[in-house]
CSV table of C-alpha atoms and ligand atoms in Angstrom, one decimal:
chain,number,residue,atom,x,y,z
A,13,UNK,CA,-64.3,20.9,-0.4
A,14,UNK,CA,-65.0,18.5,-2.9
A,15,UNK,CA,-64.6,21.2,-5.6
A,16,UNK,CA,-60.9,22.1,-4.4
A,17,UNK,CA,-60.0,18.3,-4.6
A,18,UNK,CA,-61.2,18.3,-8.1
A,19,UNK,CA,-59.6,21.4,-9.0
A,20,UNK,CA,-56.2,20.3,-7.5
A,21,UNK,CA,-56.8,17.1,-9.3
A,22,UNK,CA,-57.2,18.7,-12.7
A,23,UNK,CA,-54.1,21.1,-11.8
A,24,UNK,CA,-52.0,18.0,-11.3
A,25,UNK,CA,-53.3,16.4,-14.3
A,26,UNK,CA,-52.3,19.5,-16.2
A,27,UNK,CA,-48.9,19.4,-14.9
A,28,UNK,CA,-48.2,15.4,-15.8
A,29,UNK,CA,-49.3,16.4,-19.4
A,30,UNK,CA,-46.8,19.2,-19.5
A,31,UNK,CA,-44.2,17.2,-18.2
A,32,UNK,CA,-45.1,14.4,-20.4
A,33,UNK,CA,-45.1,16.6,-23.4
A,34,UNK,CA,-41.7,17.8,-22.6
A,35,UNK,CA,-40.6,14.1,-23.1
A,36,UNK,CA,-37.6,12.5,-21.6
A,37,UNK,CA,-35.3,14.0,-24.2
A,38,UNK,CA,-36.0,17.3,-22.9
A,39,UNK,CA,-35.9,16.9,-19.2
A,40,UNK,CA,-33.1,15.4,-17.2
A,41,UNK,CA,-34.9,14.1,-13.8
A,42,UNK,CA,-32.5,13.7,-10.6
A,43,UNK,CA,-33.9,11.7,-7.9
A,44,UNK,CA,-32.8,12.9,-4.5
A,45,UNK,CA,-33.2,10.2,-1.8
A,46,UNK,CA,-32.7,11.3,1.6
A,47,UNK,CA,-33.7,10.7,5.3
A,48,UNK,CA,-36.3,13.3,5.7
A,49,UNK,CA,-37.7,12.0,8.8
A,50,UNK,CA,-36.1,9.7,11.8
A,51,UNK,CA,-32.7,9.9,13.5
A,52,UNK,CA,-31.0,11.2,10.6
A,53,UNK,CA,-33.5,13.9,9.1
A,54,UNK,CA,-31.2,16.6,9.9
A,55,UNK,CA,-28.9,15.3,7.1
A,56,UNK,CA,-32.3,15.3,4.6
A,57,UNK,CA,-33.0,18.9,5.6
A,58,UNK,CA,-29.5,20.4,4.9
A,59,UNK,CA,-29.2,18.2,1.7
A,60,UNK,CA,-32.4,19.1,0.1
A,61,UNK,CA,-31.6,22.8,0.9
A,62,UNK,CA,-28.3,22.3,-0.5
A,63,UNK,CA,-29.4,21.1,-3.7
A,64,UNK,CA,-32.4,23.3,-4.0
A,65,UNK,CA,-29.9,26.5,-3.5
A,66,UNK,CA,-27.9,25.4,-6.2
A,67,UNK,CA,-30.7,25.4,-8.7
A,68,UNK,CA,-32.2,28.3,-7.5
A,69,UNK,CA,-28.7,30.5,-8.3
A,70,UNK,CA,-27.8,28.4,-11.3
A,71,UNK,CA,-31.5,28.1,-13.2
A,72,UNK,CA,-33.5,25.0,-13.9
A,73,UNK,CA,-32.0,24.2,-17.3
A,74,UNK,CA,-28.5,23.3,-18.4
A,75,UNK,CA,-27.2,22.4,-22.2
A,76,UNK,CA,-30.6,22.7,-23.3
A,77,UNK,CA,-32.1,20.4,-20.8
A,78,UNK,CA,-34.8,21.2,-18.4
A,79,UNK,CA,-33.7,20.0,-14.7
A,80,UNK,CA,-36.3,18.2,-12.8
A,81,UNK,CA,-35.4,17.4,-9.0
A,82,UNK,CA,-37.5,15.0,-7.2
A,83,UNK,CA,-36.9,14.3,-3.4
A,84,UNK,CA,-38.0,11.5,-1.7
A,85,UNK,CA,-37.8,10.5,2.0
A,86,UNK,CA,-36.6,7.0,2.7
A,87,UNK,CA,-36.8,7.7,6.6
A,88,UNK,CA,-33.7,5.8,6.8
A,89,UNK,CA,-34.5,2.5,6.0
A,90,UNK,CA,-32.3,0.9,3.4
A,91,UNK,CA,-35.1,-1.6,1.8
A,92,UNK,CA,-37.0,1.8,1.2
A,93,UNK,CA,-34.0,3.6,-0.2
A,94,UNK,CA,-33.7,0.9,-2.8
A,95,UNK,CA,-37.4,0.7,-3.6
A,96,UNK,CA,-37.3,4.4,-4.5
A,97,UNK,CA,-34.4,4.2,-6.1
A,98,UNK,CA,-35.9,1.4,-8.5
A,99,UNK,CA,-39.3,3.3,-8.9
A,100,UNK,CA,-37.3,6.8,-9.6
A,101,UNK,CA,-35.5,4.9,-12.5
A,102,UNK,CA,-38.5,2.8,-13.4
A,103,UNK,CA,-41.6,5.3,-13.3
A,104,UNK,CA,-40.1,8.7,-13.1
A,105,UNK,CA,-37.0,8.0,-15.7
A,106,UNK,CA,-34.5,9.4,-13.6
A,107,UNK,CA,-31.2,9.8,-15.2
A,108,UNK,CA,-29.4,10.5,-12.1
A,109,UNK,CA,-29.7,9.3,-8.4
A,110,UNK,CA,-28.4,11.4,-5.6
A,111,UNK,CA,-28.3,11.6,-1.9
A,112,UNK,CA,-27.9,8.8,0.6
A,113,UNK,CA,-27.5,9.7,4.1
A,114,UNK,CA,-26.2,6.6,5.7
A,115,UNK,CA,-23.7,4.1,4.3
A,116,UNK,CA,-26.0,1.2,4.0
A,117,UNK,CA,-28.5,3.1,2.3
A,118,UNK,CA,-26.0,4.2,-0.4
A,119,UNK,CA,-24.7,0.5,-0.5
A,120,UNK,CA,-28.5,-0.8,-0.9
A,121,UNK,CA,-28.9,1.3,-4.2
A,122,UNK,CA,-25.5,0.0,-5.7
A,123,UNK,CA,-26.8,-2.8,-7.5
A,124,UNK,CA,-29.8,-0.7,-9.1
A,125,UNK,CA,-27.2,1.8,-10.3
A,126,UNK,CA,-25.2,-0.7,-11.9
A,127,UNK,CA,-28.1,-2.7,-13.5
A,128,UNK,CA,-29.6,0.6,-14.7
A,129,UNK,CA,-26.4,2.2,-15.7
A,130,UNK,CA,-27.4,5.1,-13.9
A,131,UNK,CA,-24.8,7.6,-11.9
A,132,UNK,CA,-25.5,7.3,-8.2
A,133,UNK,CA,-23.9,10.4,-6.5
A,134,UNK,CA,-23.2,9.8,-2.9
A,135,UNK,CA,-23.7,13.2,-1.1
A,136,UNK,CA,-23.7,12.1,2.3
A,137,UNK,CA,-22.4,8.4,3.1
A,138,UNK,CA,-18.8,8.5,3.9
A,139,UNK,CA,-17.2,4.7,4.4
A,140,UNK,CA,-14.5,4.4,2.2
A,141,UNK,CA,-15.2,1.4,0.1
A,142,UNK,CA,-18.9,2.7,-1.1
A,143,UNK,CA,-17.6,3.7,-4.3
A,144,UNK,CA,-16.1,0.0,-5.1
A,145,UNK,CA,-19.5,-1.4,-5.1
A,146,UNK,CA,-20.5,-0.1,-8.5
A,147,UNK,CA,-18.7,1.7,-11.3
A,148,UNK,CA,-21.8,4.1,-11.5
A,149,UNK,CA,-21.0,5.4,-8.1
A,150,UNK,CA,-19.4,8.8,-7.7
A,151,UNK,CA,-19.0,11.0,-4.3
A,152,UNK,CA,-19.0,14.3,-3.3
A,153,UNK,CA,-19.1,14.3,0.4
A,154,UNK,CA,-15.8,12.5,2.1
A,155,UNK,CA,-14.4,9.5,3.3
A,156,UNK,CA,-13.5,8.9,7.1
A,157,UNK,CA,-10.1,7.6,6.3
A,158,UNK,CA,-9.6,11.1,4.5
A,159,UNK,CA,-10.8,12.9,7.6
A,160,UNK,CA,-9.3,10.8,10.3
A,161,UNK,CA,-5.7,10.2,9.4
A,162,UNK,CA,-4.9,13.6,9.5
A,163,UNK,CA,-6.3,14.0,13.1
A,164,UNK,CA,-3.8,11.6,14.2
A,165,UNK,CA,-1.4,13.3,12.4
A,166,UNK,CA,-2.0,16.4,14.1
A,167,UNK,CA,-2.4,14.9,17.7
A,168,UNK,CA,1.1,13.2,17.4
A,169,UNK,CA,2.4,16.5,16.8
A,170,UNK,CA,0.5,18.3,19.7
A,171,UNK,CA,1.5,16.6,22.9
A,172,UNK,CA,-1.3,13.7,22.7
A,173,UNK,CA,0.3,10.5,23.7
A,174,UNK,CA,-2.5,8.2,24.9
A,175,UNK,CA,-6.0,8.2,23.4
A,176,UNK,CA,-9.1,6.4,23.6
A,177,UNK,CA,-11.5,6.2,20.6
A,178,UNK,CA,-15.1,6.1,20.6
A,179,UNK,CA,-16.8,5.7,17.3
A,180,UNK,CA,-20.5,4.6,16.3
A,181,UNK,CA,-20.4,0.8,15.3
A,182,UNK,CA,-20.9,0.3,11.7
A,183,UNK,CA,-19.1,1.3,8.4
A,184,UNK,CA,-18.1,4.9,8.7
A,185,UNK,CA,-17.2,4.5,12.5
A,186,UNK,CA,-15.1,1.5,11.9
A,187,UNK,CA,-13.4,3.1,9.2
A,188,UNK,CA,-12.8,6.4,11.5
A,189,UNK,CA,-11.6,4.1,14.3
A,190,UNK,CA,-8.8,2.2,12.2
A,191,UNK,CA,-7.4,5.1,10.0
A,192,UNK,CA,-7.3,7.1,13.2
A,193,UNK,CA,-5.6,4.2,15.4
A,194,UNK,CA,-3.1,2.9,12.8
A,195,UNK,CA,-2.0,6.3,11.7
A,196,UNK,CA,-1.6,7.5,15.4
A,197,UNK,CA,0.1,3.9,16.6
A,198,UNK,CA,2.6,4.0,13.6
A,199,UNK,CA,3.7,7.3,14.8
A,200,UNK,CA,4.5,6.4,18.4
A,201,UNK,CA,1.0,6.9,19.9
A,202,UNK,CA,-0.8,4.5,22.2
A,203,UNK,CA,-4.5,3.8,21.9
A,204,UNK,CA,-5.6,2.4,25.2
A,205,UNK,CA,-9.3,1.4,24.3
A,206,UNK,CA,-11.3,1.3,21.1
A,207,UNK,CA,-15.1,1.7,22.0
A,208,UNK,CA,-17.8,1.0,19.7
A,209,UNK,CA,-21.3,2.4,20.5
A,210,UNK,CA,-24.6,1.5,18.6
A,211,UNK,CA,-26.0,3.7,15.8
A,212,UNK,CA,-29.7,3.4,16.8
A,213,UNK,CA,-30.5,5.5,19.9
A,214,UNK,CA,-27.2,5.1,21.5
A,215,UNK,CA,-27.1,6.0,25.4
A,216,UNK,CA,-23.3,7.2,25.4
A,217,UNK,CA,-23.0,7.5,29.3
A,218,UNK,CA,-21.6,4.1,30.2
A,219,UNK,CA,-19.0,4.4,27.3
A,220,UNK,CA,-18.0,7.8,28.6
A,221,UNK,CA,-17.4,6.5,32.1
A,222,UNK,CA,-15.0,4.0,30.5
A,223,UNK,CA,-13.3,7.1,28.7
A,224,UNK,CA,-13.1,8.7,32.0
A,225,UNK,CA,-11.6,5.7,34.0
A,226,UNK,CA,-8.9,5.1,31.0
A,227,UNK,CA,-7.8,9.0,31.6
A,228,UNK,CA,-6.4,9.3,28.2
A,229,UNK,CA,-4.7,12.9,26.8
A,230,UNK,CA,-7.7,12.9,24.5
A,231,UNK,CA,-10.6,11.1,23.2
A,232,UNK,CA,-11.2,10.9,19.5
A,233,UNK,CA,-14.8,10.7,18.4
A,234,UNK,CA,-16.7,9.6,15.4
A,235,UNK,CA,-20.6,9.7,15.5
A,236,UNK,CA,-22.8,10.7,12.3
A,237,UNK,CA,-24.2,14.1,11.6
A,238,UNK,CA,-27.2,14.8,13.7
A,239,UNK,CA,-25.7,13.0,16.9
A,240,UNK,CA,-23.3,15.2,18.1
A,241,UNK,CA,-25.7,17.5,20.5
A,242,UNK,CA,-26.8,13.7,22.2
A,243,UNK,CA,-23.1,13.2,22.5
A,244,UNK,CA,-22.0,16.1,24.0
A,245,UNK,CA,-24.6,16.6,26.5
A,246,UNK,CA,-23.6,13.2,28.0
A,247,UNK,CA,-20.0,14.3,27.6
A,248,UNK,CA,-20.8,17.4,29.7
A,249,UNK,CA,-23.2,15.5,32.2
A,250,UNK,CA,-20.2,13.0,33.0
A,251,UNK,CA,-17.9,16.0,33.5
A,252,UNK,CA,-15.6,14.9,30.8
A,253,UNK,CA,-15.6,18.6,29.8
A,254,UNK,CA,-13.7,19.4,32.9
A,255,UNK,CA,-11.6,16.3,33.3
A,256,UNK,CA,-8.5,17.5,31.0
A,257,UNK,CA,-9.2,14.9,28.4
A,258,UNK,CA,-9.0,16.6,25.1
A,259,UNK,CA,-11.9,16.0,22.6
A,260,UNK,CA,-10.8,15.4,19.2
A,261,UNK,CA,-12.3,13.6,16.0
A,262,UNK,CA,-13.6,14.3,12.6
A,263,UNK,CA,-15.7,17.2,12.1
A,264,UNK,CA,-19.0,15.1,12.5
A,265,UNK,CA,-19.3,15.6,16.0
A,266,UNK,CA,-18.9,19.3,16.3
A,267,UNK,CA,-21.4,19.7,13.0
A,268,UNK,CA,-22.4,23.2,12.0
A,269,UNK,CA,-25.8,22.2,12.2
A,270,UNK,CA,-25.6,21.6,16.0
A,271,UNK,CA,-22.7,23.7,17.3
A,272,UNK,CA,-25.3,26.5,18.6
A,273,UNK,CA,-27.3,23.9,20.4
A,274,UNK,CA,-24.2,22.0,22.1
A,275,UNK,CA,-23.0,25.5,23.1
A,276,UNK,CA,-19.7,26.3,25.3
A,277,UNK,CA,-19.1,22.5,26.2
A,278,UNK,CA,-17.7,22.2,22.6
A,279,UNK,CA,-15.1,25.2,22.9
A,280,UNK,CA,-11.6,24.1,22.4
A,281,UNK,CA,-12.4,20.7,20.6
A,282,UNK,CA,-10.4,20.0,17.6
A,283,UNK,CA,-11.3,18.4,14.5
A,284,UNK,CA,-10.7,17.5,11.0
A,285,UNK,CA,-12.8,17.9,8.1
A,286,UNK,CA,-13.5,19.2,4.8
A,287,UNK,CA,-16.1,22.0,5.4
A,288,UNK,CA,-16.6,24.5,7.7
A,289,UNK,CA,-19.4,27.4,7.6
A,290,UNK,CA,-16.7,29.7,8.6
A,291,UNK,CA,-14.3,28.7,5.7
A,292,UNK,CA,-12.8,31.9,4.8
A,293,UNK,CA,-13.2,32.4,1.0
A,294,UNK,CA,-15.5,34.4,-1.4
A,295,UNK,CA,-17.1,31.5,-2.7
A,296,UNK,CA,-18.1,30.0,1.1
A,297,UNK,CA,-19.2,33.5,2.1
A,298,UNK,CA,-21.4,34.0,-0.7
A,299,UNK,CA,-22.9,30.3,-0.3
A,300,UNK,CA,-23.5,30.8,3.5
A,301,UNK,CA,-25.4,34.0,3.0
A,302,UNK,CA,-27.4,32.6,0.2
A,303,UNK,CA,-28.1,29.5,2.0
A,304,UNK,CA,-29.2,31.5,5.4
A,305,UNK,CA,-31.2,33.6,3.2
A,306,UNK,CA,-33.3,30.9,1.6
A,307,UNK,CA,-33.6,28.7,4.8
A,308,UNK,CA,-34.5,31.1,7.7
A,309,UNK,CA,-31.2,31.6,8.8
A,310,UNK,CA,-30.3,28.1,8.7
A,311,UNK,CA,-26.6,27.5,9.1
A,312,UNK,CA,-25.1,25.2,6.2
A,313,UNK,CA,-23.3,22.3,7.2
A,314,UNK,CA,-20.9,19.6,5.4
A,315,UNK,CA,-24.0,17.8,4.2
A,316,UNK,CA,-25.6,20.9,2.4
A,317,UNK,CA,-22.3,21.7,0.5
A,318,UNK,CA,-22.0,18.2,-0.5
A,319,UNK,CA,-25.5,18.1,-2.2
A,320,UNK,CA,-24.9,21.5,-3.3
A,321,UNK,CA,-21.7,20.1,-5.2
A,322,UNK,CA,-23.5,17.0,-6.3
A,323,UNK,CA,-25.8,19.5,-8.2
A,324,UNK,CA,-22.5,21.3,-9.6
A,325,UNK,CA,-21.4,17.8,-10.6
A,326,UNK,CA,-24.4,17.1,-12.7
A,327,UNK,CA,-24.4,20.6,-14.1
A,328,UNK,CA,-20.8,20.3,-15.4
A,329,UNK,CA,-21.3,16.9,-16.9
A,330,UNK,CA,-24.3,17.7,-18.7
A,331,UNK,CA,-22.5,20.9,-20.0
A,332,UNK,CA,-20.0,18.5,-21.3
A,333,UNK,CA,-21.8,15.8,-22.9
A,334,UNK,CA,-23.9,18.8,-24.6
A,335,UNK,CA,-27.1,17.3,-22.8
A,336,UNK,CA,-26.4,13.9,-23.2
A,337,UNK,CA,-27.8,12.0,-20.3
A,338,UNK,CA,-27.3,8.6,-20.7
A,339,UNK,CA,-25.1,7.0,-17.7
A,340,UNK,CA,-22.2,6.2,-19.1
A,341,UNK,CA,-21.7,9.3,-21.2
A,342,UNK,CA,-22.3,11.1,-17.5
A,343,UNK,CA,-19.9,9.1,-15.7
A,344,UNK,CA,-17.1,9.8,-18.3
A,345,UNK,CA,-18.0,13.4,-18.1
A,346,UNK,CA,-17.7,13.3,-13.9
A,347,UNK,CA,-14.4,11.5,-14.0
A,348,UNK,CA,-11.7,14.2,-13.4
A,349,UNK,CA,-14.0,17.1,-12.9
A,350,UNK,CA,-12.9,19.7,-10.9
A,351,UNK,CA,-14.1,23.2,-9.7
A,352,UNK,CA,-14.1,25.6,-6.7
A,353,UNK,CA,-16.7,24.6,-4.1
A,354,UNK,CA,-17.5,26.7,-1.1
A,355,UNK,CA,-15.1,24.0,0.9
A,356,UNK,CA,-12.2,25.1,-1.4
A,357,UNK,CA,-11.0,23.5,-4.4
A,358,UNK,CA,-12.3,19.8,-5.3
A,359,UNK,CA,-12.1,17.1,-8.2
A,360,UNK,CA,-13.3,14.0,-8.8
A,361,UNK,CA,-10.3,11.4,-8.9
A,362,UNK,CA,-10.8,9.7,-12.6
A,363,UNK,CA,-9.4,6.5,-11.0
A,364,UNK,CA,-11.6,5.9,-8.0
A,365,UNK,CA,-14.7,8.1,-8.6
A,366,UNK,CA,-14.1,9.4,-5.2
A,367,UNK,CA,-13.4,13.2,-3.9
A,368,UNK,CA,-9.9,14.8,-3.7
A,369,UNK,CA,-10.4,17.9,-1.2
A,370,UNK,CA,-8.5,19.8,1.4
A,371,UNK,CA,-9.0,18.7,5.0
A,372,UNK,CA,-8.6,21.5,7.3
A,373,UNK,CA,-7.5,21.2,11.3
A,374,UNK,CA,-10.2,23.3,13.1
A,375,UNK,CA,-11.0,24.5,16.5
A,376,UNK,CA,-14.1,25.6,18.1
A,377,UNK,CA,-14.0,29.2,18.9
A,378,UNK,CA,-16.6,31.8,19.6
A,379,UNK,CA,-16.9,34.5,17.2
A,380,UNK,CA,-19.1,37.4,17.7
A,381,UNK,CA,-21.0,35.5,20.1
A,382,UNK,CA,-21.5,32.2,17.9
A,383,UNK,CA,-19.5,29.0,18.2
A,384,UNK,CA,-17.6,27.9,14.8
A,385,UNK,CA,-15.1,25.4,14.0
A,386,UNK,CA,-12.3,27.7,12.8
A,387,UNK,CA,-9.7,26.5,10.4
A,388,UNK,CA,-6.4,27.0,11.5
A,389,UNK,CA,-4.1,24.5,9.1
A,390,UNK,CA,-4.7,22.7,5.7
A,391,UNK,CA,-3.8,19.8,4.1
A,392,UNK,CA,-4.4,20.1,0.5
A,393,UNK,CA,-6.0,17.8,-2.2
A,394,UNK,CA,-6.4,14.8,0.4
A,395,UNK,CA,-7.1,11.4,-1.9
A,396,UNK,CA,-8.9,8.7,0.3
A,397,UNK,CA,-6.1,6.8,1.9
A,398,UNK,CA,-7.9,3.5,2.0
A,399,UNK,CA,-7.8,3.4,-1.9
A,400,UNK,CA,-4.5,5.0,-2.2
A,401,UNK,CA,-2.9,2.3,-0.3
A,402,UNK,CA,-4.6,-0.4,-2.4
A,403,UNK,CA,-3.1,1.1,-5.6
B,515,LIG,C1,-22.1,8.6,7.4
B,515,LIG,C2,-23.4,9.4,8.1
B,515,LIG,C3,-23.1,10.8,8.7
B,515,LIG,O1,-24.0,11.2,9.2
B,515,LIG,C4,-21.9,11.2,8.8
B,515,LIG,O2,-21.3,12.2,9.3
B,515,LIG,C5,-20.8,10.5,8.2
B,515,LIG,C6,-21.0,9.1,7.4
B,515,LIG,C7,-22.5,7.4,6.9
B,515,LIG,O3,-23.2,6.8,7.4
B,515,LIG,O4,-21.7,7.0,5.9
C-alpha cells in the first residue's frame, strides 16, 4: 500500500517535472471551470465531454503549442468559481478560462479576467449582459433574448393569442420573460401572467396550478439545463399535458440530455434554440456519432456543442496568433472568427464578443422510437437583440 502511494508520488513528480520543463512558452493551459457536482452537474458532464472530444479529434497541439486542459469543479458556487479562476491563473498559468455553468458563476470571474487580461470564454451561461462585464469575455453558448424573441414571433403567427410565462427567477429567466413578453405583446398578443420560480430546488406544482387556472393558449417556459425533467414530471402530474395548453419555450426545457427521461409528455412541445442533436448537417452527424462513441452512447446537448466550439475558438485563435497566447492577442484573434459548428454556421460579433448564430424552431417528435427536437424552420444569423437594441 505504502509502496503504491510512493510510486504514485514519484509518477506525479515526474509529470510535474516534465510539464515544468516544457515551460510556459510551449504549453497553453486552458482552465475549464464547471459544475461537475450539484444541481447543475449535467452541464459539467456535457461540457467536459464536448471539450475533450474536440482535443481528441484535433490533437493536443496547435501552432507549435501543447494544449493542456485542466477541469475544475465549482459545484455551482460562485465564490468557488472565482477562487478556482484565480488559482488557475496564478498557479497553473492558465492562458484561457472556459466554462461557467450558470450566470452568477460567469459574472464572478469577470473582474478576474479583466485584471489578469485572460480571456473568459463563456460556454454555458446565457444572460445577455454577461459579455459587457469584461472586455475579456467572449461567448460560444447563446443568449436568452436571442432564443426567446423568435419564440414570440412564431407564437404570433401560429394562433397563440394568450400566454402565461413561467421562468426561473434569475438572469437568464428574467431575460427570457422580458424578450418573449415584449415581442409577443408588441405583435398584439396578451401575456396573462408572468410567473417566476426559484433556481434552487424548485417545486413547480403550485405555479403550474396557476397556469392551469389562467387557461392560456400556451405556457412559455424557461428553466436552466438539467431542470426540464422535474418540470415536465409536474407538468404531467398536474394534467397540463392534456389540458390543451400548449408548451412553448426556449430549448432548455426539452434539453437533448433529458428528452428520453421526460418521455412522451414532451411530444408536440415547440421551442426555439440554437442546437438540436437532430440538426441535419454532415458536421452534426459526425459530431453526434463521435460524441456518443466517446461517452457510452450519451447524446450531446447544447452545452456539449458550446464547449466543443469554445475549444474550436481557442485553436483557431492560436493559429491566427501563430501560437502567441497573451490575452490581448487572443481576444483580437477571436473577434470576428467564423466557422461551421455542428449547430450550423456561427461567428463571434467583433463589436460585442457575443455569438451570432441560427435560431431554429423545433418540435418534439419521435424518430425511430427516440424523442428529438426536430427543426422545421430557421432564422439565420441572429445577433443578441439585447445588445443590438442598444447600438
Ligand atoms: C443558464 C444556465 C443554463 O443551464 C441554461 O440552459 C441557460 C442559461 C445561465 O445560468 O445563464
